[in-house]
mmCIF file of C-alpha atoms in Angstrom:
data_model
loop_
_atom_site.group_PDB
_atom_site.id
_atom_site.type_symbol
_atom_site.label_atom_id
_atom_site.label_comp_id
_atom_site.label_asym_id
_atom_site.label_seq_id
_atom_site.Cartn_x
_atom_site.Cartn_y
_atom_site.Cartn_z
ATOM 1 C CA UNK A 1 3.751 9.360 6.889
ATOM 2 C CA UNK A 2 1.160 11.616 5.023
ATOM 3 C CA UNK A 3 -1.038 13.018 8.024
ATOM 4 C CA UNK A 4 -3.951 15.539 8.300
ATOM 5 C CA UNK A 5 -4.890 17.089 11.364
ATOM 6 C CA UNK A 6 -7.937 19.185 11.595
ATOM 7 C CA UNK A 7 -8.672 22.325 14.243
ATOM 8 C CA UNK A 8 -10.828 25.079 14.940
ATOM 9 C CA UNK A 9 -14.270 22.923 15.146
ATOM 10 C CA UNK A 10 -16.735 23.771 18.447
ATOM 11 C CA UNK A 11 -19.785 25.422 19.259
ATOM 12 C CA UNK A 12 -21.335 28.720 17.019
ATOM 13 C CA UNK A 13 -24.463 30.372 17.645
ATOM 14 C CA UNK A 14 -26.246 30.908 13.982
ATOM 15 C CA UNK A 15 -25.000 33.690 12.207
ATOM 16 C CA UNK A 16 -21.602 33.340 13.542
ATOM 17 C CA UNK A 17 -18.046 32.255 12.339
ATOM 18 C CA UNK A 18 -15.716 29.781 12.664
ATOM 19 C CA UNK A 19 -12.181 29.548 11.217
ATOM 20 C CA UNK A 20 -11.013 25.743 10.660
ATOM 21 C CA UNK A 21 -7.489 25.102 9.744
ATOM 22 C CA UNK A 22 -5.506 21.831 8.047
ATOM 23 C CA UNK A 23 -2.243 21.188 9.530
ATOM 24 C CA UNK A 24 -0.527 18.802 6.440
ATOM 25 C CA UNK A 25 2.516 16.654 6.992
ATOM 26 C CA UNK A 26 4.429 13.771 4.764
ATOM 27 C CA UNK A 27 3.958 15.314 1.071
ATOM 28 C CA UNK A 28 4.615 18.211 -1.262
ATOM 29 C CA UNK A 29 1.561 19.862 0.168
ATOM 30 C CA UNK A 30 2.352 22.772 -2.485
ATOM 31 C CA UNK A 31 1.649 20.352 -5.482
ATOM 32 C CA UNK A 32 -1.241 18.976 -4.417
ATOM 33 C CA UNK A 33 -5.528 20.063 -5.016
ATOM 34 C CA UNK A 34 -6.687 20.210 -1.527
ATOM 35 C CA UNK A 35 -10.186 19.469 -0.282
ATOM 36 C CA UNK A 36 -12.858 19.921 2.621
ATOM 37 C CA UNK A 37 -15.384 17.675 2.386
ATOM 38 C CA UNK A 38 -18.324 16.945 5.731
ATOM 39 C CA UNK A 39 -20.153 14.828 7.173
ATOM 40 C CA UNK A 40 -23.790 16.319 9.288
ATOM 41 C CA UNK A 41 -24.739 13.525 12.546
ATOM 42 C CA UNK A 42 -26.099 10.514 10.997
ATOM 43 C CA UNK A 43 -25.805 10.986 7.456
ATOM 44 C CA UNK A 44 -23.868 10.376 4.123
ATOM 45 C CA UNK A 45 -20.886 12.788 3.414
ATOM 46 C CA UNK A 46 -20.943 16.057 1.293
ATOM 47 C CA UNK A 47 -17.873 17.855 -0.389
ATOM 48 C CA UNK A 48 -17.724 21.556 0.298
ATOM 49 C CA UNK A 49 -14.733 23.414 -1.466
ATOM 50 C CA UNK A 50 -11.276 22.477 -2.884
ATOM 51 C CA UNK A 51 -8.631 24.721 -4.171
ATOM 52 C CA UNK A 52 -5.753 24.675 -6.550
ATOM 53 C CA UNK A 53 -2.034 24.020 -5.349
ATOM 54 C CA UNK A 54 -1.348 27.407 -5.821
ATOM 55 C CA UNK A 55 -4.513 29.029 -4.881
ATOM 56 C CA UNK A 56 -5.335 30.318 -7.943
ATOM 57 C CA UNK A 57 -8.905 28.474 -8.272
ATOM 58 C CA UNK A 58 -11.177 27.836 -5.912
ATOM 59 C CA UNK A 59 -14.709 25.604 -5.881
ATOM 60 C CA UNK A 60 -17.292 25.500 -4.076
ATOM 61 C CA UNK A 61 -20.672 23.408 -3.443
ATOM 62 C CA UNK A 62 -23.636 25.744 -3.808
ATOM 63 C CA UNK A 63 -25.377 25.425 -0.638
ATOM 64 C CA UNK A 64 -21.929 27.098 1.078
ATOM 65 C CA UNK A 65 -21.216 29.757 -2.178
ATOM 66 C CA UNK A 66 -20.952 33.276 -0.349
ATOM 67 C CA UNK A 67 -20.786 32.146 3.214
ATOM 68 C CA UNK A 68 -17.523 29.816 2.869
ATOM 69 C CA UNK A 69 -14.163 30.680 2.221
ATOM 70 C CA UNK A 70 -11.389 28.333 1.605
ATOM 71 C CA UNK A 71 -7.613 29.292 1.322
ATOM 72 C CA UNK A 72 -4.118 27.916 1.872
ATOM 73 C CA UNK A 73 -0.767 29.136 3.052
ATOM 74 C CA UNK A 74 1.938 26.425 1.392
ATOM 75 C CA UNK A 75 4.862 28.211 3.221
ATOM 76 C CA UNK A 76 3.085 26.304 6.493
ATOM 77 C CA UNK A 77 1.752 23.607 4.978
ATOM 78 C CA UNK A 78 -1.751 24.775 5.831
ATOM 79 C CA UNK A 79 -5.464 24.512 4.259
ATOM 80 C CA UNK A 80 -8.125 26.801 5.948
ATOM 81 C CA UNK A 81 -12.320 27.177 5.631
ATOM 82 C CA UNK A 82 -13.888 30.196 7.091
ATOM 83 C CA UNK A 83 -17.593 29.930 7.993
ATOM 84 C CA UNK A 84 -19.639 32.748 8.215
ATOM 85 C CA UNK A 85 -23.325 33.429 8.636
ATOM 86 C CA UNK A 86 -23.051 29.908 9.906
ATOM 87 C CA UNK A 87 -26.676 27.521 10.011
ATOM 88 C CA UNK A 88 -28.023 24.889 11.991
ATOM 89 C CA UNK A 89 -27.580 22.908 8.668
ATOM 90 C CA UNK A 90 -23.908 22.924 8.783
ATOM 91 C CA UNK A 91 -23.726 21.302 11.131
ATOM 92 C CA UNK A 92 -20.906 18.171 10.893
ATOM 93 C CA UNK A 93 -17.777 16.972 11.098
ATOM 94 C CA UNK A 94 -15.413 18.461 8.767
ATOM 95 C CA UNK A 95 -12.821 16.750 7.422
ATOM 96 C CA UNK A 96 -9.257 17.909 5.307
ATOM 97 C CA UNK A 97 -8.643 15.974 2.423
ATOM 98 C CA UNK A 98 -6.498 15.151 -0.648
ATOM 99 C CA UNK A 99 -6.831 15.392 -3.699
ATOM 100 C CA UNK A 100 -4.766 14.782 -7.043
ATOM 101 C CA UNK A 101 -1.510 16.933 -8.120
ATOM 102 C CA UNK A 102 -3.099 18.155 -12.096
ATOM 103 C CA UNK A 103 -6.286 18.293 -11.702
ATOM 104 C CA UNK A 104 -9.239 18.260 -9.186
ATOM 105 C CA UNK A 105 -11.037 15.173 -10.557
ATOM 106 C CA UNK A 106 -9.316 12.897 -8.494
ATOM 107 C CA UNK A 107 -10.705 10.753 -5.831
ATOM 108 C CA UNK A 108 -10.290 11.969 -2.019
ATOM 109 C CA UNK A 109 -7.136 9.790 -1.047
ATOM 110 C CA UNK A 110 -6.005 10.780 2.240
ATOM 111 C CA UNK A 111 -8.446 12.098 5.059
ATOM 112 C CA UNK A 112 -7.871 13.890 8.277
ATOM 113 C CA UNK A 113 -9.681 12.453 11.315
ATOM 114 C CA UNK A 114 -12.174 15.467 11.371
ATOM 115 C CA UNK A 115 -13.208 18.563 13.009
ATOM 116 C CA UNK A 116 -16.723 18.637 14.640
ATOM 117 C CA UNK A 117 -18.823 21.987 14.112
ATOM 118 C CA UNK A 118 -22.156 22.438 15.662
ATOM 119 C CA UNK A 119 -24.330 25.686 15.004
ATOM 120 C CA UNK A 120 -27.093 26.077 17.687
ATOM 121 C CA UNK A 121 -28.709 28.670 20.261
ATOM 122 C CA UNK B 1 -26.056 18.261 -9.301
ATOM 123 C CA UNK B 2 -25.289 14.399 -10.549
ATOM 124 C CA UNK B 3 -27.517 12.036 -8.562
ATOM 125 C CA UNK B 4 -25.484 8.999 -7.142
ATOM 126 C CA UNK B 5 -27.873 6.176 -6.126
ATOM 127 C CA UNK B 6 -26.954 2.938 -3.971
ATOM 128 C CA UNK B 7 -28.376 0.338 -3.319
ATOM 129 C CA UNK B 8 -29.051 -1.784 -0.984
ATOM 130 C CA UNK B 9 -29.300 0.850 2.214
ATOM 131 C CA UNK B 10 -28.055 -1.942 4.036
ATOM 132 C CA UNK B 11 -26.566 -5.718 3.548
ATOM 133 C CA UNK B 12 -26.277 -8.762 6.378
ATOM 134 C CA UNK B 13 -23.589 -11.271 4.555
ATOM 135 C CA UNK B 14 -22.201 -14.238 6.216
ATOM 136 C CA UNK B 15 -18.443 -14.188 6.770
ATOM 137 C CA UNK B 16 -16.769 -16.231 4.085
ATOM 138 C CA UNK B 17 -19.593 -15.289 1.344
ATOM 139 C CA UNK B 18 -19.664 -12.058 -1.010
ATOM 140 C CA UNK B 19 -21.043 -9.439 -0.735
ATOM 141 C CA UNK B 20 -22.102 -6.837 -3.533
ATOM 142 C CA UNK B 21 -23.256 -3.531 -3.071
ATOM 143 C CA UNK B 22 -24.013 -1.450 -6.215
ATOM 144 C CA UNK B 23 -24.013 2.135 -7.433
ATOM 145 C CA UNK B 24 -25.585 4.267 -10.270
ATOM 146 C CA UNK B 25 -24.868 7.934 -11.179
ATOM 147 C CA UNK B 26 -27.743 9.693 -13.154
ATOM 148 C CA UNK B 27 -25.036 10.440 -16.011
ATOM 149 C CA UNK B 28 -22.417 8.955 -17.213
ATOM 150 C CA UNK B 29 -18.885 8.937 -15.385
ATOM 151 C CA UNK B 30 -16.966 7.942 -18.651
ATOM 152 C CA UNK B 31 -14.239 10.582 -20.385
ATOM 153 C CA UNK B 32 -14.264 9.024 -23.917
ATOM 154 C CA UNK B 33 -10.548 10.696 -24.028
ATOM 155 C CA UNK B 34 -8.850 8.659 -21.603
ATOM 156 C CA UNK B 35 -11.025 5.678 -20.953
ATOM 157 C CA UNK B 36 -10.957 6.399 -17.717
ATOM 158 C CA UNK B 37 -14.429 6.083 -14.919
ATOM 159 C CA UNK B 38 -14.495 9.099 -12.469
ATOM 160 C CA UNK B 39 -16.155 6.999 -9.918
ATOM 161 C CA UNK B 40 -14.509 5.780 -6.224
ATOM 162 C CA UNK B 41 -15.422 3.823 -3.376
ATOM 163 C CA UNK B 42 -14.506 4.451 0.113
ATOM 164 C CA UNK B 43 -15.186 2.471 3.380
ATOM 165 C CA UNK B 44 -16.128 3.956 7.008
ATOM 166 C CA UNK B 45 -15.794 2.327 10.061
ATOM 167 C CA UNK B 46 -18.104 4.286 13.106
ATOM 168 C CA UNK B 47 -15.696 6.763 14.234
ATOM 169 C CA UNK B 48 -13.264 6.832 11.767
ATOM 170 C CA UNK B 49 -12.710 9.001 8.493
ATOM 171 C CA UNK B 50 -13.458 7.363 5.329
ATOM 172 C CA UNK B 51 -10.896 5.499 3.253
ATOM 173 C CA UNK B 52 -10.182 5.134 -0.550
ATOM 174 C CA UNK B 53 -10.776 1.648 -1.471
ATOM 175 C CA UNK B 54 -11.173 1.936 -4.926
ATOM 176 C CA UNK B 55 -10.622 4.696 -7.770
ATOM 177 C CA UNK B 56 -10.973 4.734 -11.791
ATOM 178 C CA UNK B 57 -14.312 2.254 -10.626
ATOM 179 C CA UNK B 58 -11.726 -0.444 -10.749
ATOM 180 C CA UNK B 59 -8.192 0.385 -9.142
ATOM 181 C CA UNK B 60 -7.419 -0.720 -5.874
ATOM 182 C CA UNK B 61 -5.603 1.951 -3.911
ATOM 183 C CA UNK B 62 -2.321 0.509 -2.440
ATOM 184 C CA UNK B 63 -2.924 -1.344 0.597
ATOM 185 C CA UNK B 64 -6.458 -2.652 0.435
ATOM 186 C CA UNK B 65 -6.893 -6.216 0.445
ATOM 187 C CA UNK B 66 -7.448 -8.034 -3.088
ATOM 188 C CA UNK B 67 -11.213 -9.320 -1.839
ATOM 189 C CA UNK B 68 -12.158 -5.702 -2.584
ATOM 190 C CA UNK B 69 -12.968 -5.633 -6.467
ATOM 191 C CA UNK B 70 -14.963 -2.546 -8.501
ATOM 192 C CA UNK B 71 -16.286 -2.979 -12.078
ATOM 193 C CA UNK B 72 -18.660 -1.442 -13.699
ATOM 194 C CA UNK B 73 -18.990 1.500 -16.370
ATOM 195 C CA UNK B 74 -20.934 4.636 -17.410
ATOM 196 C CA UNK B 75 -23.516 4.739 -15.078
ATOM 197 C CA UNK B 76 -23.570 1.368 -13.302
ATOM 198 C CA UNK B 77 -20.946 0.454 -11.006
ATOM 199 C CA UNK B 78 -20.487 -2.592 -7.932
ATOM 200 C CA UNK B 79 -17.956 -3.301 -5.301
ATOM 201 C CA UNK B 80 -17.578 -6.749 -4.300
ATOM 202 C CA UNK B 81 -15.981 -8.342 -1.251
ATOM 203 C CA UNK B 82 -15.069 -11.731 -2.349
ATOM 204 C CA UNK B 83 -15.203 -13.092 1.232
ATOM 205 C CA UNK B 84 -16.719 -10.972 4.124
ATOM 206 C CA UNK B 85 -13.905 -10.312 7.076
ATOM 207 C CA UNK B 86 -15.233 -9.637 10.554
ATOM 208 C CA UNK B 87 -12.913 -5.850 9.985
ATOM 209 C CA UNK B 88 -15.124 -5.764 6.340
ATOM 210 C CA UNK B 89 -18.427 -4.034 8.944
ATOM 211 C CA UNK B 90 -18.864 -0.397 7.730
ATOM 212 C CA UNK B 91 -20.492 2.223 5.877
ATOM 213 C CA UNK B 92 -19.523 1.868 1.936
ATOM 214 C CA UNK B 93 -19.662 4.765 -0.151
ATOM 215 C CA UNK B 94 -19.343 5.516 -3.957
ATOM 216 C CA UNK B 95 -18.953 9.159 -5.418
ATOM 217 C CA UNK B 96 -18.206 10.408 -8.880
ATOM 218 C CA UNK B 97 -15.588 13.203 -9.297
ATOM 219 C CA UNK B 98 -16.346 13.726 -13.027
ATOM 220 C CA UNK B 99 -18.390 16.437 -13.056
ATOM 221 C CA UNK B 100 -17.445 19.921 -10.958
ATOM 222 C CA UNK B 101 -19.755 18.916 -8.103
ATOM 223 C CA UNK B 102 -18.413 16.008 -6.599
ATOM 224 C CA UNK B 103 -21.117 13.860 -5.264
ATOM 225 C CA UNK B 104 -21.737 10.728 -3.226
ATOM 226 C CA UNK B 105 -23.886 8.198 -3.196
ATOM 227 C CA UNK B 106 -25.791 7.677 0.369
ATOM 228 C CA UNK B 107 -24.039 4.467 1.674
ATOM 229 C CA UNK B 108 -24.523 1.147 2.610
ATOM 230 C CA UNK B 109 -24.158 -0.635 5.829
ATOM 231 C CA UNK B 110 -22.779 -3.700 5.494
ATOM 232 C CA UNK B 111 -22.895 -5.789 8.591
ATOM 233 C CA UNK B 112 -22.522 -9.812 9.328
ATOM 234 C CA UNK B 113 -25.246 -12.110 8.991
#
């Protein structure tokens, strides 16, 4: 069964870090474009970064450029973000998610169950 | 950024009738070189990740029920349930992954009349 499980979410005063990790299971994890995408209290849902299968290229949405970092290690099946210089507006649940083998313009097919981060005082 | 639009916010259906929510992104979604619409819809139940329902505006990923339908091209895209389900309740969400920003529309809550 292809599975994503999310960890590292909790509580971050602003201007701190958090390190969340991707735990995949039930593919070729090394083949495939791999996503975070989130999703603030209330509202619609946002991607943040994706990277290449072998980690080579790496995107980002603007609003996160500088502050984010995301990586993998495919010898442990594993997709990380690091948050620094973390805002109130971050704020969400973040979730892992799947993208296509060749390219990155593929639709988000598999979703972990999400990590919740919240940044406040 | 592209701008993905839906509409309506929100939709009360009957069970048995259709419902059709609809989605427009500011620029085309078409690549002329492989016919192809970067634009997918995904449902959300409260408390629950989001699922692919539909890719290439008109695939059905493997799995979802044949009531679920997407058409549309370019710019202008719908999803149609054929015949509301009581489990058919949830957000509904497009998003176009043609240009490097992928971005989403801002969902529509689809409950029973």
């Amino acid at each position: 069964e292809v599975e994503l499980v999310e960890s590292g979410g909790g509580l971050v005063q602003p201007g701190g870090s958090l390190r969340l990790s991707c735990a995949a299971s039930g593919f070729n994890f090394n083949t495939y474009w791999m996503s975070w995408a989130r999703q603030a209290p209330g509202k619609g849902l946002e991607w943040v970064a994706d990277v290449k299968a072998d980690d080579s290229q790496r995107y980002y949405v603007d609003s996160v450029k500088g502050r984010f970092s995301i990586s993998r290690d495919n010898a442990r099946n594993s997709l990380y973000l690091q948050m620094n210089s973390l805002r109130s507006d971050d704020t969400a649940v973040y979730y892992c998610v799947r993208l296509g083998t060749e390219s990155r313009y593929r639709p988000m097919d598999v979703w972990g169950q999400g990590t919740s981060v919240t940044v406040s005082s | 950024d592209i701008v993905v639009t839906q509409s309506p916010d929100s939709l009360a259906v009957s069970l048995g009738e259709r419902a059709t929510i609809y989605c427009k992104s500011s620029q085309s979604v078409f690549y002329k070189d492989n016919k192809k619409n970067y634009l997918a819809w995904y449902q959300q139940k409260p408390g629950q990740p989001p699922k692919l329902l539909i890719y290439w505006a008109s695939t059905r990923e493997s799995g979802v029920p044949d009531r679920f339908s997407g058409s549309g091209s370019e710019t202008d895209f719908t999803l149609t349930i054929s015949s509301l389900q009581a489990e058919d309740v949830a957000l509904y969400y497009c998003q176009q992954y043609y240009y490097d920003t992928p971005t989403f529309g801002g969902g529509t809550k689809l409950e029973i009349k």
